[in-house]
Amino acid sequence: MKKVLFATTALIATASVAAADVRMSGYGRFGLDYNSANERVAGVSETNITSRLRLQFDMSTEADGGIGFNARFRAQAESRDGVAGTGAFNGARFGVTYGGLAVNVGNIIGAVENAPGLYTTGTRSAGTGIDGMGFHSLVIKSRTGTAFNWDAYSSAGIGANGIEALYSMGGFTGHVSYSQQNGGAVLGKAGGEDRTGIMLTYSFSDYYVTAAAQSSSVAANDITFVAAGGDFGAFGAKLAYGSTDAADSVTLEGNMDIGAASNILVWVNSTDVSGVVTAADTADGTSFGINYQYDLGGGATFVAGYVDEADNDNQFQAGVYFSF
């Protein structure tokens, strides 16, 4: 349950497709969330239910000559911090595949988002606990926490509305992406932003090295990311580094299988905010987290996690994931 995922979304995007295929899949998760930061938010309890139900629809067909066409969209409903969200469909992604090449448009994956090691390795939430708990282990930081200022597939919104190309051959995976946020500078719209991303990964046996970058017409959204990791029998490890104009950040992560059904993962992150640090710069300092999960069988997993944030807030979650 601890196998490293080598550019998982790229492999999905470039997998062989059957003619006229429509598939539905998804997952549900629910549990309890304790967040000490909520004591400073009027009307929000420190302990709440966190939940999500996601349905994913994948459609594909193959034309003469082996050219594949595909599309993906999702429906999702969730609740957090005591507020139940309404269900919504996201923006669609369309793709063309041929051999090891895939080209996607619309709600794209994004080159930085697709880099192995960006998120935690092998956890059901790709972070800590049931819903990621803010993904404090990620090394792409603003002055107040994880930046989330790169192109990524959106499960509840329109997404990047861009174009990307992915190519896989042997252990090599390359990915380039481009998007126009709010119309983009190319269209001359006020407040627009153009983003260009690139990711290169080489995987060998149970190990990988990767590098990714994003160049933006908004300087604050320029990103550099590198990571290396792999499996060593029952153990796994990862070292990641990220840099923005706001901060430099490093995460060291290790995980271990406990018997055939359990896994425990621990990470520590150190972030140095640029320039003069003030009390408002809550990302500056050291944070750590621990995630435990137990395979219940049938696609269900019990998950529990704890995060101690750099600003000394802490969070705990426990609940169940089930996939279908």
Short mmCIF file of C-alpha atoms in Angstrom, two decimals, residues 2 76 80 87 102 124 155 174 193 212 301 305:
data_model
loop_
_atom_site.label_atom_id
_atom_site.label_comp_id
_atom_site.label_asym_id
_atom_site.label_seq_id
_atom_site.Cartn_x
_atom_site.Cartn_y
_atom_site.Cartn_z
CA LYS A 2 3.11 2.15 0.02
CA GLN A 76 -18.49 16.51 -5.94
CA ARG A 80 -15.87 21.21 6.30
CA GLY A 87 -22.76 19.46 -4.97
CA ALA A 102 -1.10 12.80 -24.68
CA ARG A 124 -5.50 8.35 0.73
CA SER A 155 -12.52 18.92 -8.86
CA GLY A 174 7.97 14.89 -19.64
CA GLU A 193 -2.09 35.88 -15.95
CA ALA A 212 9.33 21.06 -12.11
CA THR A 301 -9.36 2.43 4.65
CA GLY A 305 -3.62 12.05 11.17
#
